[in-house]
Amino acid sequence: MPALRTWLITLPLLCVAVPVLAQQQPAQPNGGQPPAENGNPAQNGQPAQTGLPAQQLPPDTVRPNYVLGPNDQILIRAPEAEEINQKPFRIDGDGNINLPLVGRVHAAGMTLQELEVDLVRRLREYIREPQVFVDMVQFRSAPVYFTGLFARPGIYPLQGSRTLTEMLTSVGGMQANASRHLTITRHEEYGPIPLPGAIVDPEKKVSTVEVSLGSLRENINPAENILLQPYDVINVGRAEDVYLNGEVQRIGGVQLGERDSISILQALSQSGGFTKDAKSSKVRILRPVLTTNRRTVIYVNAKDLFEGKGMDVPLYPGDIVYIPRSYSRQFWQTFSSVALPLLPYILFLVAQ
């Protein structure tokens, strides 16, 4: 009975003490792990904080190509080297970073990928198989992104007021098979793109416009040569061919190269010309209608064009040229191949 009396007295005290102790122990974030030092989520294996909103982190296709410079801040992940692992470092005014164990490294002028390779080489003096990953924490200035078939795609700092043509020079122009049209995308906080053809997407909070390279090059002061804004994305895709089908010697695509268009006579000549059954007076051009899945039909008398009559017709990327078959010619060819051998017998029967 004394034991039962002691238990009845202790039970209410435990009911009061347990909630009090629970309130004194705050829940640990990240599944019970202690918070990261200096508030850097990279300490917990999360992506490092950068100077960009989450939706504007550098794409993986261009991240390794970013060229480092003074005042850039990077995060180094090297699991085998605790002295530099998961720690941010800023590049000084001379373009150097001072790293424990490694020493001074001149990082300015290197891409992130090149710096990773250099650090792996240096760490091999102390570690057998080092692994190094370098991420951006903060850019020295607001970046713009050049993606697609540029000569040197990547992330480029937007220092001061830079126009589109100035930045195109920095990336080295475009590859030979690149389209002759650029697409520029801008976030709404920097205002809509100041061009008549710009399309605003309120859901994605961006404006987009297509710019012709021909217009940029041919005009002295083209309106398309706009000032770029932070986080603009300039993309160039692969150039579409002009496609020929039907009664032509070589069916398939004709590349435009650096041209914005090609004449129908040039395209037909590159495809070897017509077959003997072609109906060259009724050539059809199937041209895409912008922002739709439809095509408009343009009829061309290519026979007159080859005889020096009429105006040549330009073809644009994505055009399909169809050369139909002349069924009347096919009929007479069939008739001549079948009827002519029988003609002597027919004449003989008529003479009887």
Short mmCIF file of C-alpha atoms in Angstrom, two decimals:
data_model
loop_
_atom_site.label_atom_id
_atom_site.label_comp_id
_atom_site.label_asym_id
_atom_site.label_seq_id
_atom_site.Cartn_x
_atom_site.Cartn_y
_atom_site.Cartn_z
CA MET A 1 0.00 0.00 0.00
CA PRO A 2 2.81 2.55 0.69
CA ALA A 3 4.13 1.92 -2.83
CA LEU A 4 0.68 2.52 -4.32
CA ARG A 5 0.33 5.73 -2.31
CA THR A 6 3.75 6.94 -3.61
CA TRP A 7 2.74 6.17 -7.23
CA LEU A 8 -0.53 8.12 -6.90
CA ILE A 9 1.37 11.16 -5.65
CA THR A 10 4.09 11.03 -8.38
CA LEU A 11 1.77 10.55 -11.39
CA PRO A 12 0.23 14.09 -11.32
CA LEU A 13 3.73 15.61 -11.02
CA LEU A 14 4.89 13.76 -14.15
CA CYS A 15 1.86 14.95 -16.12
CA VAL A 16 2.84 18.53 -15.33
CA ALA A 17 6.61 18.17 -15.86
CA VAL A 18 6.59 16.46 -19.29
CA PRO A 19 4.82 19.32 -21.19
CA VAL A 20 7.07 21.87 -19.49
CA LEU A 21 10.22 20.04 -20.57
CA ALA A 22 8.87 19.68 -24.14
CA GLN A 23 8.35 23.45 -24.36
CA GLN A 24 11.94 24.05 -23.23
CA GLN A 25 13.39 21.89 -26.06
CA PRO A 26 12.87 23.66 -29.47
CA ALA A 27 12.60 21.41 -32.49
CA GLN A 28 15.81 21.14 -34.48
CA PRO A 29 15.51 22.09 -38.17
CA ASN A 30 16.67 19.83 -40.98
CA GLY A 31 15.55 16.61 -39.38
CA GLY A 32 17.20 17.22 -36.01
CA GLN A 33 20.52 18.45 -37.37
CA PRO A 34 22.03 21.63 -35.90
CA PRO A 35 21.54 24.83 -37.94
CA ALA A 36 24.17 25.73 -40.51
CA GLU A 37 26.91 28.14 -39.59
CA ASN A 38 26.42 31.74 -40.70
CA GLY A 39 22.95 30.81 -41.96
CA ASN A 40 24.44 29.22 -45.06
CA PRO A 41 22.18 26.36 -46.21
CA ALA A 42 25.06 24.93 -48.18
CA GLN A 43 26.43 23.66 -44.84
CA ASN A 44 23.52 21.22 -44.78
CA GLY A 45 24.00 19.99 -48.33
CA GLN A 46 21.52 22.48 -49.78
CA PRO A 47 22.30 24.80 -52.71
CA ALA A 48 24.25 27.86 -51.74
CA GLN A 49 22.50 31.20 -51.60
CA THR A 50 23.17 33.37 -54.62
CA GLY A 51 22.30 36.91 -55.55
CA LEU A 52 19.52 35.56 -57.82
CA PRO A 53 15.89 34.67 -57.15
CA ALA A 54 15.28 30.93 -57.08
CA GLN A 55 13.80 30.84 -60.58
CA GLN A 56 16.85 32.62 -61.99
CA LEU A 57 19.61 30.26 -60.92
CA PRO A 58 22.10 29.63 -63.71
CA PRO A 59 21.07 26.78 -66.02
CA ASP A 60 23.34 23.74 -65.85
CA THR A 61 24.18 24.16 -69.54
CA VAL A 62 25.78 27.57 -68.98
CA ARG A 63 26.96 27.43 -65.34
CA PRO A 64 30.39 25.92 -66.09
CA ASN A 65 31.05 28.61 -68.71
CA TYR A 66 30.72 31.60 -66.39
CA VAL A 67 34.02 33.51 -66.34
CA LEU A 68 35.06 34.52 -62.84
CA GLY A 69 36.26 38.00 -61.98
CA PRO A 70 37.11 40.26 -59.00
CA ASN A 71 34.39 40.50 -56.31
CA ASP A 72 32.69 37.28 -57.39
CA GLN A 73 31.90 35.04 -54.43
CA ILE A 74 32.09 31.26 -54.82
CA LEU A 75 31.30 28.24 -52.68
CA ILE A 76 33.74 25.32 -52.80
CA ARG A 77 32.57 21.80 -52.04
CA ALA A 78 35.46 19.41 -51.47
CA PRO A 79 34.36 16.60 -49.11
CA GLU A 80 37.91 15.26 -48.65
CA ALA A 81 39.34 18.71 -47.74
CA GLU A 82 37.62 19.97 -44.59
CA GLU A 83 39.64 23.20 -44.64
CA ILE A 84 37.79 24.50 -47.73
CA ASN A 85 34.71 22.28 -47.91
CA GLN A 86 31.33 24.05 -47.89
CA LYS A 87 32.91 27.47 -47.36
CA PRO A 88 32.41 30.66 -49.37
CA PHE A 89 35.36 32.63 -50.71
CA ARG A 90 35.43 36.02 -52.41
CA ILE A 91 37.81 36.82 -55.26
CA ASP A 92 39.84 39.90 -54.35
CA GLY A 93 40.53 42.95 -56.50
CA ASP A 94 43.60 41.29 -58.04
CA GLY A 95 41.57 38.25 -59.08
CA ASN A 96 42.98 35.91 -56.40
CA ILE A 97 41.50 33.73 -53.67
CA ASN A 98 43.49 32.59 -50.65
CA LEU A 99 42.55 29.05 -49.71
CA PRO A 100 43.69 27.04 -46.70
CA LEU A 101 45.84 24.06 -47.65
CA VAL A 102 45.93 25.16 -51.32
CA GLY A 103 47.29 28.69 -51.05
CA ARG A 104 46.73 31.60 -53.42
CA VAL A 105 44.89 30.81 -56.64
CA HIS A 106 44.41 33.30 -59.47
CA ALA A 107 40.76 32.60 -60.29
CA ALA A 108 39.89 35.66 -62.39
CA GLY A 109 39.58 34.74 -66.04
CA MET A 110 38.79 31.10 -65.27
CA THR A 111 35.42 29.47 -65.78
CA LEU A 112 33.89 27.56 -62.88
CA GLN A 113 34.79 24.33 -64.62
CA GLU A 114 38.41 25.39 -65.17
CA LEU A 115 38.72 26.38 -61.49
CA GLU A 116 37.39 22.98 -60.45
CA VAL A 117 40.04 21.25 -62.57
CA ASP A 118 42.79 23.50 -61.16
CA LEU A 119 41.76 22.84 -57.55
CA VAL A 120 41.65 19.08 -58.15
CA ARG A 121 45.21 19.27 -59.51
CA ARG A 122 46.44 21.23 -56.49
CA LEU A 123 44.67 19.01 -53.95
CA ARG A 124 46.23 15.85 -55.42
CA GLU A 125 49.41 16.77 -53.53
CA TYR A 126 47.54 16.07 -50.27
CA ILE A 127 44.56 13.91 -51.20
CA ARG A 128 44.57 10.78 -53.33
CA GLU A 129 41.32 11.26 -55.28
CA PRO A 130 39.94 14.73 -54.51
CA GLN A 131 36.52 15.84 -55.69
CA VAL A 132 35.83 19.54 -56.13
CA PHE A 133 32.65 21.39 -57.10
CA VAL A 134 32.47 25.18 -57.37
CA ASP A 135 29.18 27.10 -57.25
CA MET A 136 28.37 30.78 -57.47
CA VAL A 137 27.24 32.49 -54.28
CA GLN A 138 27.16 36.08 -55.49
CA PHE A 139 27.92 37.69 -58.84
CA ARG A 140 30.10 40.78 -59.07
CA SER A 141 27.37 42.38 -61.16
CA ALA A 142 23.97 41.36 -62.48
CA PRO A 143 24.33 38.59 -65.08
CA VAL A 144 22.71 37.96 -68.45
CA TYR A 145 22.41 34.48 -69.92
CA PHE A 146 23.34 33.47 -73.48
CA THR A 147 21.99 30.01 -74.22
CA GLY A 148 21.86 27.86 -77.33
CA LEU A 149 24.11 27.89 -80.39
CA PHE A 150 26.33 30.84 -79.56
CA ALA A 151 30.06 30.53 -80.11
CA ARG A 152 30.61 30.89 -76.34
CA PRO A 153 27.31 30.40 -74.49
CA GLY A 154 27.34 31.19 -70.80
CA ILE A 155 26.66 33.72 -68.06
CA TYR A 156 28.11 37.18 -68.66
CA PRO A 157 28.24 40.11 -66.22
CA LEU A 158 26.19 43.10 -67.25
CA GLN A 159 28.55 45.90 -66.29
CA GLY A 160 26.99 49.25 -67.01
CA SER A 161 24.69 49.86 -69.97
CA ARG A 162 25.36 47.23 -72.60
CA THR A 163 23.44 46.84 -75.83
CA LEU A 164 22.51 43.60 -77.52
CA THR A 165 25.12 43.96 -80.27
CA GLU A 166 27.86 44.75 -77.72
CA MET A 167 27.09 41.60 -75.78
CA LEU A 168 26.87 39.52 -78.97
CA THR A 169 30.46 40.56 -79.65
CA SER A 170 31.43 39.34 -76.17
CA VAL A 171 30.02 35.87 -76.81
CA GLY A 172 31.79 35.59 -80.17
CA GLY A 173 28.71 35.53 -82.37
CA MET A 174 26.89 32.35 -83.32
CA GLN A 175 27.68 28.94 -84.67
CA ALA A 176 27.27 28.21 -88.37
CA ASN A 177 24.08 26.19 -87.91
CA ALA A 178 22.43 28.73 -85.60
CA SER A 179 19.15 30.41 -86.44
CA ARG A 180 19.16 33.97 -87.78
CA HIS A 181 16.67 34.98 -85.09
CA LEU A 182 17.26 35.55 -81.38
CA THR A 183 14.73 35.21 -78.58
CA ILE A 184 15.06 37.61 -75.64
CA THR A 185 13.21 36.93 -72.38
CA ARG A 186 12.97 39.56 -69.64
CA HIS A 187 11.51 39.41 -66.13
CA GLU A 188 8.65 41.78 -65.45
CA GLU A 189 10.41 43.62 -62.61
CA TYR A 190 12.64 45.20 -65.24
CA GLY A 191 9.71 46.27 -67.40
CA PRO A 192 8.50 44.89 -70.73
CA ILE A 193 10.89 44.67 -73.67
CA PRO A 194 10.50 47.99 -75.56
CA LEU A 195 9.81 46.51 -79.00
CA PRO A 196 6.50 46.36 -80.89
CA GLY A 197 6.55 42.56 -81.24
CA ALA A 198 7.14 41.85 -77.54
CA ILE A 199 4.68 39.39 -75.95
CA VAL A 200 3.91 39.70 -72.23
CA ASP A 201 3.12 36.51 -70.31
CA PRO A 202 1.41 37.52 -67.02
CA GLU A 203 1.53 33.96 -65.65
CA LYS A 204 5.27 33.51 -66.09
CA LYS A 205 5.84 37.23 -65.38
CA VAL A 206 8.10 37.69 -68.39
CA SER A 207 8.08 39.42 -71.75
CA THR A 208 9.53 37.78 -74.86
CA VAL A 209 10.50 39.06 -78.30
CA GLU A 210 12.16 37.68 -81.41
CA VAL A 211 14.90 39.75 -83.01
CA SER A 212 16.28 39.31 -86.53
CA LEU A 213 20.05 39.27 -86.89
CA GLY A 214 19.67 40.66 -90.39
CA SER A 215 17.98 43.75 -88.99
CA LEU A 216 20.74 44.20 -86.41
CA ARG A 217 23.46 44.01 -89.04
CA GLU A 218 21.91 45.91 -91.92
CA ASN A 219 20.62 48.99 -90.09
CA ILE A 220 22.96 51.67 -88.75
CA ASN A 221 20.97 52.23 -85.57
CA PRO A 222 18.39 49.43 -85.39
CA ALA A 223 15.57 49.65 -82.87
CA GLU A 224 16.20 45.98 -82.00
CA ASN A 225 19.59 46.90 -80.54
CA ILE A 226 18.05 47.33 -77.10
CA LEU A 227 19.79 47.86 -73.77
CA LEU A 228 19.94 44.58 -71.90
CA GLN A 229 18.66 44.32 -68.35
CA PRO A 230 19.78 42.07 -65.46
CA TYR A 231 18.87 38.40 -65.84
CA ASP A 232 17.83 38.76 -69.50
CA VAL A 233 17.98 35.41 -71.30
CA ILE A 234 19.12 35.54 -74.93
CA ASN A 235 18.59 32.27 -76.76
CA VAL A 236 19.37 31.15 -80.30
CA GLY A 237 18.20 27.79 -81.62
CA ARG A 238 19.14 25.69 -84.59
CA ALA A 239 18.33 27.14 -87.99
CA GLU A 240 15.43 25.44 -89.73
CA ASP A 241 16.04 24.24 -93.26
CA VAL A 242 13.90 24.75 -96.33
CA TYR A 243 12.41 21.40 -97.32
CA LEU A 244 11.75 20.15 -100.87
CA ASN A 245 9.44 17.26 -101.63
CA GLY A 246 7.74 15.72 -104.65
CA GLU A 247 9.17 15.62 -108.17
CA VAL A 248 12.66 16.86 -107.41
CA GLN A 249 15.93 15.00 -107.87
CA ARG A 250 17.01 15.12 -104.20
CA ILE A 251 14.22 15.24 -101.63
CA GLY A 252 15.21 16.77 -98.30
CA GLY A 253 16.35 19.93 -96.55
CA VAL A 254 18.38 22.81 -97.94
CA GLN A 255 20.43 24.68 -95.35
CA LEU A 256 20.32 28.46 -95.32
CA GLY A 257 23.70 28.91 -93.66
CA GLU A 258 24.06 32.53 -92.58
CA ARG A 259 21.29 33.69 -94.90
CA ASP A 260 17.86 34.77 -93.70
CA SER A 261 16.28 33.35 -96.88
CA ILE A 262 17.06 31.54 -100.12
CA SER A 263 15.37 31.95 -103.51
CA ILE A 264 13.27 29.11 -104.86
CA LEU A 265 15.55 28.86 -107.92
CA GLN A 266 18.59 28.44 -105.67
CA ALA A 267 16.83 25.79 -103.57
CA LEU A 268 15.70 23.84 -106.63
CA SER A 269 19.18 24.05 -108.16
CA GLN A 270 20.78 22.72 -104.96
CA SER A 271 18.31 19.83 -105.05
CA GLY A 272 19.28 18.83 -108.57
CA GLY A 273 16.28 20.33 -110.35
CA PHE A 274 13.01 18.73 -111.41
CA THR A 275 12.37 15.15 -112.43
CA LYS A 276 11.03 14.47 -115.94
CA ASP A 277 7.50 14.05 -114.50
CA ALA A 278 7.44 17.33 -112.59
CA LYS A 279 4.64 19.83 -113.10
CA SER A 280 6.92 22.85 -112.69
CA SER A 281 4.17 25.39 -113.44
CA LYS A 282 2.25 24.44 -110.27
CA VAL A 283 4.90 24.45 -107.53
CA ARG A 284 3.42 24.96 -104.05
CA ILE A 285 5.12 26.64 -101.08
CA LEU A 286 3.67 25.65 -97.69
CA ARG A 287 4.61 28.45 -95.29
CA PRO A 288 4.03 28.33 -91.50
CA VAL A 289 1.57 30.85 -90.08
CA LEU A 290 3.05 32.51 -87.00
CA THR A 291 1.65 31.46 -83.59
CA THR A 292 -0.49 28.75 -85.23
CA ASN A 293 -0.13 25.17 -86.46
CA ARG A 294 -1.44 26.05 -89.90
CA ARG A 295 0.36 26.72 -93.17
CA THR A 296 -0.58 29.03 -96.00
CA VAL A 297 -0.18 27.89 -99.62
CA ILE A 298 1.69 29.99 -102.20
CA TYR A 299 1.58 28.89 -105.87
CA VAL A 300 4.64 29.54 -108.04
CA ASN A 301 5.17 28.99 -111.76
CA ALA A 302 8.77 27.80 -111.48
CA LYS A 303 8.82 26.93 -115.19
CA ASP A 304 8.57 30.64 -116.04
CA LEU A 305 11.26 31.47 -113.50
CA PHE A 306 13.73 29.10 -115.15
CA GLU A 307 12.91 30.78 -118.47
CA GLY A 308 13.74 34.20 -117.05
CA LYS A 309 10.14 35.32 -116.64
CA GLY A 310 8.58 36.70 -113.48
CA MET A 311 10.10 37.50 -110.08
CA ASP A 312 12.01 34.95 -108.05
CA VAL A 313 10.39 33.98 -104.74
CA PRO A 314 12.30 33.95 -101.41
CA LEU A 315 11.99 30.93 -99.15
CA TYR A 316 12.26 31.22 -95.36
CA PRO A 317 13.19 28.74 -92.62
CA GLY A 318 10.53 26.06 -92.23
CA ASP A 319 9.06 26.50 -95.71
CA ILE A 320 8.10 23.29 -97.52
CA VAL A 321 8.29 23.33 -101.33
CA TYR A 322 6.16 20.67 -103.04
CA ILE A 323 6.57 19.90 -106.73
CA PRO A 324 3.55 17.88 -107.98
CA ARG A 325 3.58 15.24 -110.70
CA SER A 326 2.26 16.00 -114.17
CA TYR A 327 -0.37 13.29 -114.70
CA SER A 328 -1.08 14.37 -118.29
CA ARG A 329 2.55 13.78 -119.17
CA GLN A 330 2.43 10.47 -117.36
CA PHE A 331 -0.70 9.52 -119.35
CA TRP A 332 0.91 10.24 -122.72
CA GLN A 333 4.07 8.44 -121.69
CA THR A 334 2.01 5.39 -120.74
CA PHE A 335 -0.05 5.69 -123.91
CA SER A 336 3.04 5.91 -126.10
CA SER A 337 4.66 2.94 -124.41
CA VAL A 338 1.52 0.78 -124.83
CA ALA A 339 -0.27 2.07 -127.94
CA LEU A 340 2.61 2.81 -130.29
CA PRO A 341 3.84 -0.79 -130.45
CA LEU A 342 0.27 -1.80 -131.42
CA LEU A 343 -0.11 0.91 -134.08
CA PRO A 344 1.08 -1.27 -137.06
CA TYR A 345 -1.45 -3.96 -136.17
CA ILE A 346 -4.22 -1.37 -135.84
CA LEU A 347 -3.38 0.10 -139.25
CA PHE A 348 -3.29 -3.40 -140.79
CA LEU A 349 -6.74 -4.20 -139.42
CA VAL A 350 -8.14 -0.89 -140.66
CA ALA A 351 -6.71 -1.52 -144.16
CA GLN A 352 -8.45 -4.88 -144.39
#
